[in-house]
Short mmCIF file of C-alpha atoms in Angstrom, two decimals:
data_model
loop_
_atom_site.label_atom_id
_atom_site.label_comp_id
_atom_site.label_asym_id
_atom_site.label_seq_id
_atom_site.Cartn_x
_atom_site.Cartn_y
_atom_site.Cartn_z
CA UNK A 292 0.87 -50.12 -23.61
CA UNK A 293 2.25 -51.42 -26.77
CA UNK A 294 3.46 -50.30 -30.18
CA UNK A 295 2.55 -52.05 -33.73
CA UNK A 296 4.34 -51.37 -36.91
CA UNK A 297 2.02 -50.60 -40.07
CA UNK A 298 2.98 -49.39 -43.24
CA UNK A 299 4.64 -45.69 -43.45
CA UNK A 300 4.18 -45.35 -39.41
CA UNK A 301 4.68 -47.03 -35.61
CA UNK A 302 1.57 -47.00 -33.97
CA UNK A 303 1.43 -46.18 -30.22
CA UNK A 304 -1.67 -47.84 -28.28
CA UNK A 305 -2.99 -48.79 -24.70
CA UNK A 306 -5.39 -51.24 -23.72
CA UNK A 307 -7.43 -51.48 -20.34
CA UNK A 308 -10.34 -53.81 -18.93
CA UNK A 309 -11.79 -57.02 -20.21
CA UNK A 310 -14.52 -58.01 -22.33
CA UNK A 311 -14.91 -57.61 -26.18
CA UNK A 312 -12.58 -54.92 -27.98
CA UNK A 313 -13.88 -51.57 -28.03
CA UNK A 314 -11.41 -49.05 -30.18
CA UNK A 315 -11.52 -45.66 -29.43
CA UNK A 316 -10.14 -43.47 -32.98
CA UNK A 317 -9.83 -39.26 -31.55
CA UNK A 318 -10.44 -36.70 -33.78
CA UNK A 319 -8.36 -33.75 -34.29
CA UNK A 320 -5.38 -33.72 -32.24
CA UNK A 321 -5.27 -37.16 -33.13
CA UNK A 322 -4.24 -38.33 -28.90
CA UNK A 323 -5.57 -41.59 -27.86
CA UNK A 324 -5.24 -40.17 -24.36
CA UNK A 325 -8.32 -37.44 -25.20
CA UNK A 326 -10.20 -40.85 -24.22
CA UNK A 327 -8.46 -41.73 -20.81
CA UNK A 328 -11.13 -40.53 -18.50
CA UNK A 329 -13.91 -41.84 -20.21
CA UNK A 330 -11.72 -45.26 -20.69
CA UNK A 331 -11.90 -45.90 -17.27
CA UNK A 332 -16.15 -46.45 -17.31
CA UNK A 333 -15.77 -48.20 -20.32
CA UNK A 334 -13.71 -50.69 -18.95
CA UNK A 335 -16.25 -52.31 -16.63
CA UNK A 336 -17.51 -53.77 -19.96
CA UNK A 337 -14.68 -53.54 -22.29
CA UNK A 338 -11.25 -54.00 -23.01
CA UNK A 339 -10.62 -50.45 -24.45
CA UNK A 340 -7.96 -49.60 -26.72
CA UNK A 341 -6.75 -46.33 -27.38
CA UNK A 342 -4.19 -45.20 -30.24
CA UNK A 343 -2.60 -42.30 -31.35
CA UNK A 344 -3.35 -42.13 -35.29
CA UNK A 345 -0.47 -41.65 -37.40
CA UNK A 346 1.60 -38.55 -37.47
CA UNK A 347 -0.03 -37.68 -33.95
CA UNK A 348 2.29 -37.61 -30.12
CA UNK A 349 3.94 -41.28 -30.14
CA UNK A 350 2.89 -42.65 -33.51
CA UNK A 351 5.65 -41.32 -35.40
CA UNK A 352 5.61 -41.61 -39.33
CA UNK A 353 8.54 -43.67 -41.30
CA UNK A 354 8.40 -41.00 -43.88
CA UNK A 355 6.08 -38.19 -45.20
CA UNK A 356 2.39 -37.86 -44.90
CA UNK A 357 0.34 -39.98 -47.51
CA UNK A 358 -1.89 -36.39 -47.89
CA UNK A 359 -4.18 -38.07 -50.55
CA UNK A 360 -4.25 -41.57 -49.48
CA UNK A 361 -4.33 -40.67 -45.71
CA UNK A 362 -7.80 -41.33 -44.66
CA UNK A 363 -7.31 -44.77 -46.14
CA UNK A 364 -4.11 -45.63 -44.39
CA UNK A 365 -5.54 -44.43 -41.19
CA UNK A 366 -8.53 -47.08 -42.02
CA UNK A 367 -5.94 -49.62 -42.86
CA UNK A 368 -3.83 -48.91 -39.42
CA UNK A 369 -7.07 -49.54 -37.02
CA UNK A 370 -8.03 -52.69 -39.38
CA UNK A 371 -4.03 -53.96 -38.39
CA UNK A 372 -4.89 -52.81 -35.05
CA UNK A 373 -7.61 -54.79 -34.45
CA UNK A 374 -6.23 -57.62 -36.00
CA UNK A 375 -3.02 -57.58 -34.19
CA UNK A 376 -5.41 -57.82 -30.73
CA UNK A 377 -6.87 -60.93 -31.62
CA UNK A 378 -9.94 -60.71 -30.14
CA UNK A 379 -12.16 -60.78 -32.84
CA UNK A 380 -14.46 -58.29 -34.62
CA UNK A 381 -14.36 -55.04 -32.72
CA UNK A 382 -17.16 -52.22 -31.64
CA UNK A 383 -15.38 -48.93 -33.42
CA UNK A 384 -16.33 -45.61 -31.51
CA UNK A 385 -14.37 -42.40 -33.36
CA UNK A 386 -15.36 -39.03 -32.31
CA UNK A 387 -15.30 -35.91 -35.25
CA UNK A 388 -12.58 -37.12 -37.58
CA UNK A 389 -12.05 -40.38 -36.19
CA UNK A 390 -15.52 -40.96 -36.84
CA UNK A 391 -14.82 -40.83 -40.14
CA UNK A 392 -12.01 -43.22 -39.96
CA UNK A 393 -13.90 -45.38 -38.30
CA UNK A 394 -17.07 -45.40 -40.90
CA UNK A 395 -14.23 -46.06 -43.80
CA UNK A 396 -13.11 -48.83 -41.68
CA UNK A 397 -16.48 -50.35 -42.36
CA UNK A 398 -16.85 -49.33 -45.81
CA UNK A 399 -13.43 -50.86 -46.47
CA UNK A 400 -12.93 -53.46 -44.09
CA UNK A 401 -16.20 -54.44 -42.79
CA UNK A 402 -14.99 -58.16 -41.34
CA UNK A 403 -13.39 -56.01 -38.36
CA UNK A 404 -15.82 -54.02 -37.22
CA UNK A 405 -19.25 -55.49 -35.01
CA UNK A 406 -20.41 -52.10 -34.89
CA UNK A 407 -19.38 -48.51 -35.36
CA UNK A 408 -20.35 -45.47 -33.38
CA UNK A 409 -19.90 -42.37 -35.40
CA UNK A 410 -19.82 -39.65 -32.85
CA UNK A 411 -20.18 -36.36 -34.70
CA UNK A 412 -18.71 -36.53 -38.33
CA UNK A 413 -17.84 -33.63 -40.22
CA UNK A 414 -18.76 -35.30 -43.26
CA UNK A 415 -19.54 -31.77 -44.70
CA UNK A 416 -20.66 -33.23 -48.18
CA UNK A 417 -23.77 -34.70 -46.09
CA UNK A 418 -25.20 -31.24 -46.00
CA UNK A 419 -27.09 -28.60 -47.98
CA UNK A 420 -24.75 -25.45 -48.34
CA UNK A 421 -21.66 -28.22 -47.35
CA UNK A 422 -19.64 -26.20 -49.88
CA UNK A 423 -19.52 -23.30 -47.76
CA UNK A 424 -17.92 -24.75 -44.46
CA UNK A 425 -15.61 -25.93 -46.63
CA UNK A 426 -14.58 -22.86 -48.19
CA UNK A 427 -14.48 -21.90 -44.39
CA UNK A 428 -12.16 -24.09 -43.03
CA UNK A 429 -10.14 -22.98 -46.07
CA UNK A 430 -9.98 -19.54 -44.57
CA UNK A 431 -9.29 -21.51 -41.15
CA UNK A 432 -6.14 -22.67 -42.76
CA UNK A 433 -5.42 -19.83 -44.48
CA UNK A 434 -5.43 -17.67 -41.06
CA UNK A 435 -3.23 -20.13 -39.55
CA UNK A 436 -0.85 -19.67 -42.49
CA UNK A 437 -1.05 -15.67 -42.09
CA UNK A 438 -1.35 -15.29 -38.25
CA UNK A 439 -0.56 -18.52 -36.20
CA UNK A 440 -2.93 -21.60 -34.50
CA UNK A 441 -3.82 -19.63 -31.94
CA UNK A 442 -5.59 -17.19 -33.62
CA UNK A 443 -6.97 -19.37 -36.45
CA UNK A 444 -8.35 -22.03 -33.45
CA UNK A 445 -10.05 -19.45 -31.84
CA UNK A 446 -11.83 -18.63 -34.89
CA UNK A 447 -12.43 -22.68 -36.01
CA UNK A 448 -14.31 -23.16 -32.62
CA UNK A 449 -16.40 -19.98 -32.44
CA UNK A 450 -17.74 -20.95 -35.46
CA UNK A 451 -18.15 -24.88 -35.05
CA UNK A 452 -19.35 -25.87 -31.71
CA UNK A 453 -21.12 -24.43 -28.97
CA UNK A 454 -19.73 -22.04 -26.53
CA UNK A 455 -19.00 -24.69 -23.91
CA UNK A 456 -17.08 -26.54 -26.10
CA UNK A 457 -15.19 -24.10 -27.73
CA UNK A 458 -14.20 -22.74 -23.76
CA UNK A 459 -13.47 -26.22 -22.72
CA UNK A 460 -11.14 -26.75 -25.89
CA UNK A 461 -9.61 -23.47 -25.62
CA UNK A 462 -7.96 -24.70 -21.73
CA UNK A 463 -7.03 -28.38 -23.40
CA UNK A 464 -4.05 -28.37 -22.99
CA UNK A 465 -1.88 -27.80 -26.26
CA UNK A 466 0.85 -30.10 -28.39
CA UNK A 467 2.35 -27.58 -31.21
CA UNK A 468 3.29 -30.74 -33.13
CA UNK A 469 -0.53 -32.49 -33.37
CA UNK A 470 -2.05 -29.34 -33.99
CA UNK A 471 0.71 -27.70 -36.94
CA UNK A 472 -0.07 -31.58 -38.46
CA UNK A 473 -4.00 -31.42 -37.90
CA UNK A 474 -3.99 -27.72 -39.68
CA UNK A 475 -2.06 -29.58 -42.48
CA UNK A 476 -3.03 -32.46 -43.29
CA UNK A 477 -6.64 -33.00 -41.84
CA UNK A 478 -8.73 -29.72 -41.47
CA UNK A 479 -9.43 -29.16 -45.06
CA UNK A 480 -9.30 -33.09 -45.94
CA UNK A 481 -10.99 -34.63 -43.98
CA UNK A 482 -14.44 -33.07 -43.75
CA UNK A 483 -14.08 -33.07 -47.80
CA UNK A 484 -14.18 -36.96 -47.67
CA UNK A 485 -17.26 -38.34 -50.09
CA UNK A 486 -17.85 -41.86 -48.19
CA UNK A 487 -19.12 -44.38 -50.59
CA UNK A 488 -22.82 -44.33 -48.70
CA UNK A 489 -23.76 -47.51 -51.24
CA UNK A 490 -20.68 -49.07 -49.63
CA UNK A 491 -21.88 -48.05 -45.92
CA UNK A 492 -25.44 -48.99 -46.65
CA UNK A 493 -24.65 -52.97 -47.23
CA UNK A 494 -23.76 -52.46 -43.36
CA UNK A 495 -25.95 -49.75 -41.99
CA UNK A 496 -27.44 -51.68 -38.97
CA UNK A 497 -24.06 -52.13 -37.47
CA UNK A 498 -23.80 -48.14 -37.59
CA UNK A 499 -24.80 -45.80 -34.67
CA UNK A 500 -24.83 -42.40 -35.35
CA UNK A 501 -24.20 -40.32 -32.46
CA UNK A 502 -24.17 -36.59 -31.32
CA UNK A 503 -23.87 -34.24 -28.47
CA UNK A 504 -27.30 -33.44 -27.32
CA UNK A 505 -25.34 -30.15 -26.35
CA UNK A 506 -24.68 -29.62 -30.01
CA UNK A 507 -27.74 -28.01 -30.85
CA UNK A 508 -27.31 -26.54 -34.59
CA UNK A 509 -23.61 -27.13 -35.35
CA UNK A 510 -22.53 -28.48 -38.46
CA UNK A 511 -21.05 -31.64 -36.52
CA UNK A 512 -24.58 -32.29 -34.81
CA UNK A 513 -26.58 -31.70 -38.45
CA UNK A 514 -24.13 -33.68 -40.85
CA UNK A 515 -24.83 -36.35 -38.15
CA UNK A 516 -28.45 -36.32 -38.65
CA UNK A 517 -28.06 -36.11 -42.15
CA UNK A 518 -25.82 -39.08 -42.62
CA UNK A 519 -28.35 -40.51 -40.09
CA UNK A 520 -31.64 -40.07 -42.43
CA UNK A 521 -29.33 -41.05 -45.62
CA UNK A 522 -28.95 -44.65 -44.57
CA UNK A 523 -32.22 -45.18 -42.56
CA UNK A 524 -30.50 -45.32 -38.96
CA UNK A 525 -31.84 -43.20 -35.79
CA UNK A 526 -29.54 -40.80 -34.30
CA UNK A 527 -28.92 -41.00 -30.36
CA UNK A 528 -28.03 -38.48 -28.68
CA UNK A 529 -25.23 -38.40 -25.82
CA UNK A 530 -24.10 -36.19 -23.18
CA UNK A 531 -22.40 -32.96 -23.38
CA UNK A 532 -21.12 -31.62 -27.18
CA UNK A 533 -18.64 -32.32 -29.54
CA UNK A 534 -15.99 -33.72 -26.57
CA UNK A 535 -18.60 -34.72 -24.20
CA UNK A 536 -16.79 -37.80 -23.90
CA UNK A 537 -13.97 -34.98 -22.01
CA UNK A 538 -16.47 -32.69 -19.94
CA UNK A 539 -18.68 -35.53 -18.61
CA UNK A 540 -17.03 -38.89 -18.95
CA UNK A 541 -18.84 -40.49 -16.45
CA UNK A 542 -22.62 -39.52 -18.01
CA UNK A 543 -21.39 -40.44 -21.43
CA UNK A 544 -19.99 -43.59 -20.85
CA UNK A 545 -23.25 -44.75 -19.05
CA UNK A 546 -25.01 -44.06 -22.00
CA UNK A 547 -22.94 -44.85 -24.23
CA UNK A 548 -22.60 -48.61 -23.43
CA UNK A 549 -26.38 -48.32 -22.67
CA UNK A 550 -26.90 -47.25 -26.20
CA UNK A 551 -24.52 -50.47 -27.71
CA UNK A 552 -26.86 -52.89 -25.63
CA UNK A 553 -30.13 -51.33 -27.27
CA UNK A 554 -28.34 -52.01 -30.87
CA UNK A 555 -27.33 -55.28 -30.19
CA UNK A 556 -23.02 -54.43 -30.29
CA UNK A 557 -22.54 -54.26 -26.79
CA UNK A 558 -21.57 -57.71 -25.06
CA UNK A 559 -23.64 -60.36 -25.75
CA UNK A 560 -24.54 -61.11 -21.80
CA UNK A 561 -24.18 -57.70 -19.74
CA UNK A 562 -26.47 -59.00 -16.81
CA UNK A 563 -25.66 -62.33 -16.75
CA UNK A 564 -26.32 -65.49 -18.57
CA UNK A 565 -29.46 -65.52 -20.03
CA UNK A 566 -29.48 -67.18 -23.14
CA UNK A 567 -31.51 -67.84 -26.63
CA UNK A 568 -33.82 -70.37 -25.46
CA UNK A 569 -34.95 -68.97 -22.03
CA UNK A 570 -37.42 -67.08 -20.98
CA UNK A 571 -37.91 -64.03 -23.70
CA UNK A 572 -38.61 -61.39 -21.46
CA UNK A 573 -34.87 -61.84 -19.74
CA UNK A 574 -32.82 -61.92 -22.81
CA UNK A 575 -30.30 -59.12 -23.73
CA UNK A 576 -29.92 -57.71 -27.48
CA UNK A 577 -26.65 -59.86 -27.82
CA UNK A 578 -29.20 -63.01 -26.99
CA UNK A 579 -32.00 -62.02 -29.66
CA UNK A 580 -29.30 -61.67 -32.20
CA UNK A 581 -27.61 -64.99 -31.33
CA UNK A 582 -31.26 -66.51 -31.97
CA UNK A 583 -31.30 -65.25 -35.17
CA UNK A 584 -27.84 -67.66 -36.06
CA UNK A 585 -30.63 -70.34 -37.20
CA UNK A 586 -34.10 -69.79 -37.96
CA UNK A 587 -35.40 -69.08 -34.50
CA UNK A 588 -38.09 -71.08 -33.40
CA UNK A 589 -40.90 -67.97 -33.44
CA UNK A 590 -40.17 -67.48 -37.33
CA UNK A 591 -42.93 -68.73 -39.27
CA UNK A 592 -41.68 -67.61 -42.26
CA UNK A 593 -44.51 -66.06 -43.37
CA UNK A 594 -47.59 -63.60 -42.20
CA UNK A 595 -49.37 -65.03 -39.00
CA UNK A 596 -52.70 -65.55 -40.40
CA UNK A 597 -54.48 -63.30 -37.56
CA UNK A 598 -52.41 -60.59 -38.79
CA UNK A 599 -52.90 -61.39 -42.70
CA UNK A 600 -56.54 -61.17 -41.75
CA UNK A 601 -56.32 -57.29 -41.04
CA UNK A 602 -53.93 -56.36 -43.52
CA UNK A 603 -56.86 -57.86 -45.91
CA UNK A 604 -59.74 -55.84 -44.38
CA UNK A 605 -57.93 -52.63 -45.14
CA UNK A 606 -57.48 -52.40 -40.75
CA UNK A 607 -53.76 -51.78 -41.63
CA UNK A 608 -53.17 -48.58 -43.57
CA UNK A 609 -51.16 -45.59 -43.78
CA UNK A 610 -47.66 -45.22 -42.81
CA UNK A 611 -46.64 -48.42 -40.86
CA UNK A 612 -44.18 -49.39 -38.34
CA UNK A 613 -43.76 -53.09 -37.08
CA UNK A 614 -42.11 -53.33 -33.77
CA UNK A 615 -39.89 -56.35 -33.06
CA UNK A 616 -40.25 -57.36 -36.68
CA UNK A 617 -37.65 -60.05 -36.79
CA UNK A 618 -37.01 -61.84 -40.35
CA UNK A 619 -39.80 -58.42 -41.74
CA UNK A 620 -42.67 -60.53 -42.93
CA UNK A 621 -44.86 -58.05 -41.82
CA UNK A 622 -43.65 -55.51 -42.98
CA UNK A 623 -42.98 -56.96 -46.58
CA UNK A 624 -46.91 -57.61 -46.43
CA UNK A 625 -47.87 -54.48 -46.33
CA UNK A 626 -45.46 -53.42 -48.38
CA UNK A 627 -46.71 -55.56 -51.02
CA UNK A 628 -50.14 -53.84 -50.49
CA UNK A 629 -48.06 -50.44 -51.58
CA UNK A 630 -47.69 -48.91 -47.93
CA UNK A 631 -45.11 -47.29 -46.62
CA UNK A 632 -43.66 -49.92 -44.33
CA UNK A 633 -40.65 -49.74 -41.85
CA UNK A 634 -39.19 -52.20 -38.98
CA UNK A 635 -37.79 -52.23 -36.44
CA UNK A 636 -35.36 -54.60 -34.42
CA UNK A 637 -32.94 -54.88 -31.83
CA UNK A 638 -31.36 -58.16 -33.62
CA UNK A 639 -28.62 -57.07 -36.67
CA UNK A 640 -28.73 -60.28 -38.22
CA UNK A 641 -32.75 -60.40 -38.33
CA UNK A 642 -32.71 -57.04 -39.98
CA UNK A 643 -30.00 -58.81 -42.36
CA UNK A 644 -32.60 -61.41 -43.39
CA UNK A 645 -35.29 -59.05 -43.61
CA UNK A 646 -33.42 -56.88 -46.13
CA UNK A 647 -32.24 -59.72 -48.24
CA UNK A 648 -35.83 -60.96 -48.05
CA UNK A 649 -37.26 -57.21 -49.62
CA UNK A 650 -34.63 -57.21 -52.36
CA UNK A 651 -35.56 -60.86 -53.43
CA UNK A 652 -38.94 -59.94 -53.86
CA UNK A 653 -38.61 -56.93 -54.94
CA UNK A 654 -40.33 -54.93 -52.33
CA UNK A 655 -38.93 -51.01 -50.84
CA UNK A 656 -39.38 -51.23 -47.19
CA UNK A 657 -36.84 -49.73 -44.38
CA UNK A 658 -35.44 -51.65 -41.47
CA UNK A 659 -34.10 -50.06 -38.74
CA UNK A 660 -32.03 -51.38 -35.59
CA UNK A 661 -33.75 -49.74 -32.48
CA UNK A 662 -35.10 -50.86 -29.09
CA UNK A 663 -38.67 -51.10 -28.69
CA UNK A 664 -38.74 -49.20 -25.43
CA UNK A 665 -36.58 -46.16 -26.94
CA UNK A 666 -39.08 -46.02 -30.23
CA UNK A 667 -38.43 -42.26 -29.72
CA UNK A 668 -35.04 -42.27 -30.98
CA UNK A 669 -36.53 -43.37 -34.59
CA UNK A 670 -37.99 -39.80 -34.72
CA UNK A 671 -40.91 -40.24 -36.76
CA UNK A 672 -44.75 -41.33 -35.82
CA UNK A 673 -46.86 -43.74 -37.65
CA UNK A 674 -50.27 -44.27 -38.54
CA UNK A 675 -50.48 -48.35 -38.04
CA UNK A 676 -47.85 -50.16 -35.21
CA UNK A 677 -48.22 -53.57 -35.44
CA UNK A 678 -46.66 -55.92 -32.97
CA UNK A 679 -47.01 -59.60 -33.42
CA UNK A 680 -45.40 -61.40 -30.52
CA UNK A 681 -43.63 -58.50 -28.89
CA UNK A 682 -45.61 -57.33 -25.93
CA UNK A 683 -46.05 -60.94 -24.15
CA UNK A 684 -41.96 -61.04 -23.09
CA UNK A 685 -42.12 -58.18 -20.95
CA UNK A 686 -42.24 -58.27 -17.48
CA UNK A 687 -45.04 -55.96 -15.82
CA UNK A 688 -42.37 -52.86 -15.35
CA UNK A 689 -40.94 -53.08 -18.70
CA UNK A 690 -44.74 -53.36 -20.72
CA UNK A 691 -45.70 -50.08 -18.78
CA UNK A 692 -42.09 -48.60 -20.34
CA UNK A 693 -43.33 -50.39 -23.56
CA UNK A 694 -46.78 -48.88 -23.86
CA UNK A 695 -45.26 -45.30 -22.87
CA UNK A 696 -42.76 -45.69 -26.25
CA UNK A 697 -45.32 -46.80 -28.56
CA UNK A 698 -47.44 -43.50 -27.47
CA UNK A 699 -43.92 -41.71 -29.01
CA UNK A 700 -44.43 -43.55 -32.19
CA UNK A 701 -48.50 -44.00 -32.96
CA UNK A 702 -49.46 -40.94 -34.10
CA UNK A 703 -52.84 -39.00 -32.87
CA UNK A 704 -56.05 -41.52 -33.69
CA UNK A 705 -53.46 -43.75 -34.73
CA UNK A 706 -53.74 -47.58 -34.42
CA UNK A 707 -51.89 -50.39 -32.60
CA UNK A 708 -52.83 -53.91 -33.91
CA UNK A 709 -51.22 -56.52 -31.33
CA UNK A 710 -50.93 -60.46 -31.24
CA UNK A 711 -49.73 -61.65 -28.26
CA UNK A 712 -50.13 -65.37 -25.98
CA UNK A 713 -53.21 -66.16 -23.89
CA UNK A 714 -53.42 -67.34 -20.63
CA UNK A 715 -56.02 -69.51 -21.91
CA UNK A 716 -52.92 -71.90 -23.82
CA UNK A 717 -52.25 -74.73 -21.41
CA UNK A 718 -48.66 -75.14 -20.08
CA UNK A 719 -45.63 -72.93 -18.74
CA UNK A 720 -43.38 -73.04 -21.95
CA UNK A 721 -42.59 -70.11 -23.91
CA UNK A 722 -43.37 -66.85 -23.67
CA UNK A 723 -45.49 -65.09 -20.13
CA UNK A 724 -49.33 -66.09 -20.52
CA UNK A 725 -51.42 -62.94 -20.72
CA UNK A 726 -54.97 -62.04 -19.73
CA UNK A 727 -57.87 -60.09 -21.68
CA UNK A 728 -58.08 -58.24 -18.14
CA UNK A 729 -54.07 -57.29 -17.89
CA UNK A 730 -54.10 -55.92 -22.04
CA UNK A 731 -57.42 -53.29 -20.93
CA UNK A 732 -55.70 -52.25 -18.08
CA UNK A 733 -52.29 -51.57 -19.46
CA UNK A 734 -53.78 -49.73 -22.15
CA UNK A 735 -56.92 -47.89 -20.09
CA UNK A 736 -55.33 -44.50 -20.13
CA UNK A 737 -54.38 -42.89 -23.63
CA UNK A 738 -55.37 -45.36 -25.65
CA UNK A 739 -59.23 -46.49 -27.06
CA UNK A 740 -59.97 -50.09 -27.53
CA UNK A 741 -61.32 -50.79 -30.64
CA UNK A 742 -61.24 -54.39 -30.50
CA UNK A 743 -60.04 -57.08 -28.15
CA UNK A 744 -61.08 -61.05 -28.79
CA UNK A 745 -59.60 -64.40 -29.08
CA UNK A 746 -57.48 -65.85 -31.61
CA UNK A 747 -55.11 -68.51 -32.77
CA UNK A 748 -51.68 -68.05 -33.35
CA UNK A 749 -50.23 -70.64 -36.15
CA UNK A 750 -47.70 -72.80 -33.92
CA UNK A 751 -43.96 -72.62 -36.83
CA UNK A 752 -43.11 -75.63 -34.68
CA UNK A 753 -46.08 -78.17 -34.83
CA UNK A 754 -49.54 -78.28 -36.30
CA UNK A 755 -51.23 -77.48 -33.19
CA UNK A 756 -52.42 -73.89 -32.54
CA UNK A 757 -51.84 -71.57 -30.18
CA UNK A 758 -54.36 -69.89 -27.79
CA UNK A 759 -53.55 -65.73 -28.65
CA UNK A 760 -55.30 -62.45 -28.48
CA UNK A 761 -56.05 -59.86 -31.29
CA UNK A 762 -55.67 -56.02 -29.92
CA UNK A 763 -56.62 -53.10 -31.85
CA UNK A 764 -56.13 -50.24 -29.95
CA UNK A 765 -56.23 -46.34 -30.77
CA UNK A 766 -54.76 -43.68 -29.69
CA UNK A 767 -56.44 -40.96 -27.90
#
């Protein structure tokens, strides 16, 4: 437990477990301690700090509310926060108005934050017909004015969140001060904000939106989506609603931190200490991005030629997705041939290349941060997948986990157009040798093979060749 002195205010905070700094920013009510029981789960990975924001139970102001400037001094306190800790860039999770904090944070201040998980934003300027939940939490505040918080809460959560949340909020227990403040100075303001999303977009792979899978229809759950589709980014869902983090801490810390190790912000070796280097198939997200520090040794900088081949029959058409697309040459080749083209990757900084790459060549293509065996989460289905040099890392567990995601992604009679090793190249090196006999039976039920033959993958480090296989496979 500590305090830190900012600007206009004394921050109160707490800090638990080890690992890389994980800052937890509440929403409404503004208590760090909202997070305690879920704290406790996240500290097998973390060291998890929780704050009171300013104006809220032990972070007492020096003086009056900033009102306007607010949302930027509560920015500016978690930046000083963070700093003051010392341990580097930090994963931000903020829940309903903290997750708006914590996406201005980024906006603003984008050295201190590895990654931000916006858990259910109001950021009611993100939807159609926005105007008129404003205009409602005006009458909120205008209730509590006229008859008192208890009777304008009940009305607030009727309308907001689903019925288990609004029961589960209504036993919370109560502090008169945090909630007279909240009515004051954040219900109205807050879901008003207008985030820069230009300013957000320079950093959208390190952002995670997040929402109850409880939520169903709420204007939390949809703004979420919305901001979601806005700047290219899947949404994941998590357990419980709006405060699932309260009613099932357990469940939503699990996936929580399993979420952060599919993006690539969780810690860099969860399972031990594989690293760039070894064997593909048992590195960890924080590994693949850590490759990506140099030019890994797989980039060759340009198309393989096996895959060029297809894209130049006209075999690669429609709406394409490239999974484990790296530095996006791929997917800025069939771009360039005027398809719609998205990747995807579990590696920030490749996805950082591959976007500087498109806007130097002046190419539109989408990259997305996602894990290739949750392709579900990027809710949308393609005509083309390609894969070139994904499916040979997995083990024989995770390729059957592989094969079912793709199935969520290739549409109907769509196509999957695979290069992967042979087990006709000669040594043990590199990636897990595979045989014409293994790729027909993985993909014997649900799937068509179109073609399957020989090929040679161009070696980025020698002149030598590599024994591969070409897989075009449909989808029955």
């Amino acid at each position: 437990m500590g305090y830190l002195d900012v600007p206009g205010a004394r921050l109160h905070f707490q800090a638990e477990g080890s690992g890389p700094t994980l800052l937890l920013i509440a929403g409404a009510g503004g208590d760090g301690d909202v997070f305690r029981m879920v704290s406790r789960h996240l500290a097998e990975r973390y060291t998890v700090v929780r704050y009171d924001r300013r104006g809220f139970s032990r972070s007492d102001l020096d003086g009056p509310p900033e009102n306007g400037d607010r949302l930027a001094a509560d920015a500016d306190d978690a930046r000083r926060l963070i700093e003051h800790l010392g341990n580097g860039p930090a994963t931000l999770f903020g829940s309903s108005s903290g997750a708006i904090v914590a996406l201005t944070v980024l906006a603003g201040h984008p050295e201190v934050a590895a990654a931000v998980v916006a858990h259910e934003p109001p950021l009611m300027r993100q939807l159609t017909g926005g105007e008129q939940w404003l205009e409602f939490f005006a009458s909120v505040y205008d209730r509590y004015r006229e008859d008192g918080p208890d009777v304008a809460m009940a009305r607030f959560r009727s309308r907001t969140f689903p019925g288990s949340d609004a029961t589960f909020m209504a036993h919370a227990p109560k502090n008169p001060k945090n909630v007279a403040y909240w009515f004051e100075h954040e219900l109205r303001q807050y879901p008003a904000a207008d985030l820069e999303l230009a300013a957000l977009g320079a950093h959208a792979d390190r952002i995670v939106p997040a929402a109850g899978r409880d939520s169903g229809d709420h204007p939390c759950r949809a703004a979420t989506a919305s901001l979601a589709a806005r700047l290219g980014r899947p949404m994941i869902d998590l357990p419980g609603g709006h405060v699932g983090f309260v009613s099932a801490p357990d469940a939503f810390a699990g996936e929580l931190t399993a979420a952060l190790d599919r993006s690539g912000a969780g810690p860099a070796h969860p399972g031990g200490d594989a690293r760039p280097g070894g064997s593909p198939g048992s590195m960890h997200a924080g590994d693949w991005n850590d490759s990506y520090a140099g030019t890994p040794h797989w980039d060759l900088g340009r198309p393989q030629p096996a895959m060029q081949e297809l894209a130049d029959r006209g075999e690669i058409r429609g709406r394409v997705l490239d999974v484990g697309c790296g530095t996006g040459e791929h997917v800025l080749m069939c771009a360039a041939l005027g398809l719609d083209s998205t990747g995807v990757d579990i590696a920030p900084a490749a996805l950082h290349a591959a976007r500087q790459k498109a806007e130097h060549r002046g190419l539109s293509a989408r990259f997305l941060l996602g894990d290739a065996q949750h392709l579900a989460e990027l809710g949308d289905t393609y005509d083309t997948v390609l894969d070139v040099g994904l499916f040979h890392i997995f083990g024989d567990e995770d390729r059957a986990s592989y094969v079912r995601s793709l199935r969520d992604v290739v549409a109907p009679g769509g196509r999957y157009l695979m290069l992967c090793f042979s087990d006709r190249e000669p040594g043990s090196g590199g990636p897990r040798r595979v045989s014409a006999d293994e790729i027909a039976t993985t993909f014997a039920d649900g799937w068509r093979i179109e073609a399957l033959a020989p090929t040679v993958l161009t070696n980025p480090a020698g002149p030598a060749g590599i024994h591969g296989w070409r897989l075009i496979a449909v989808r029955s």
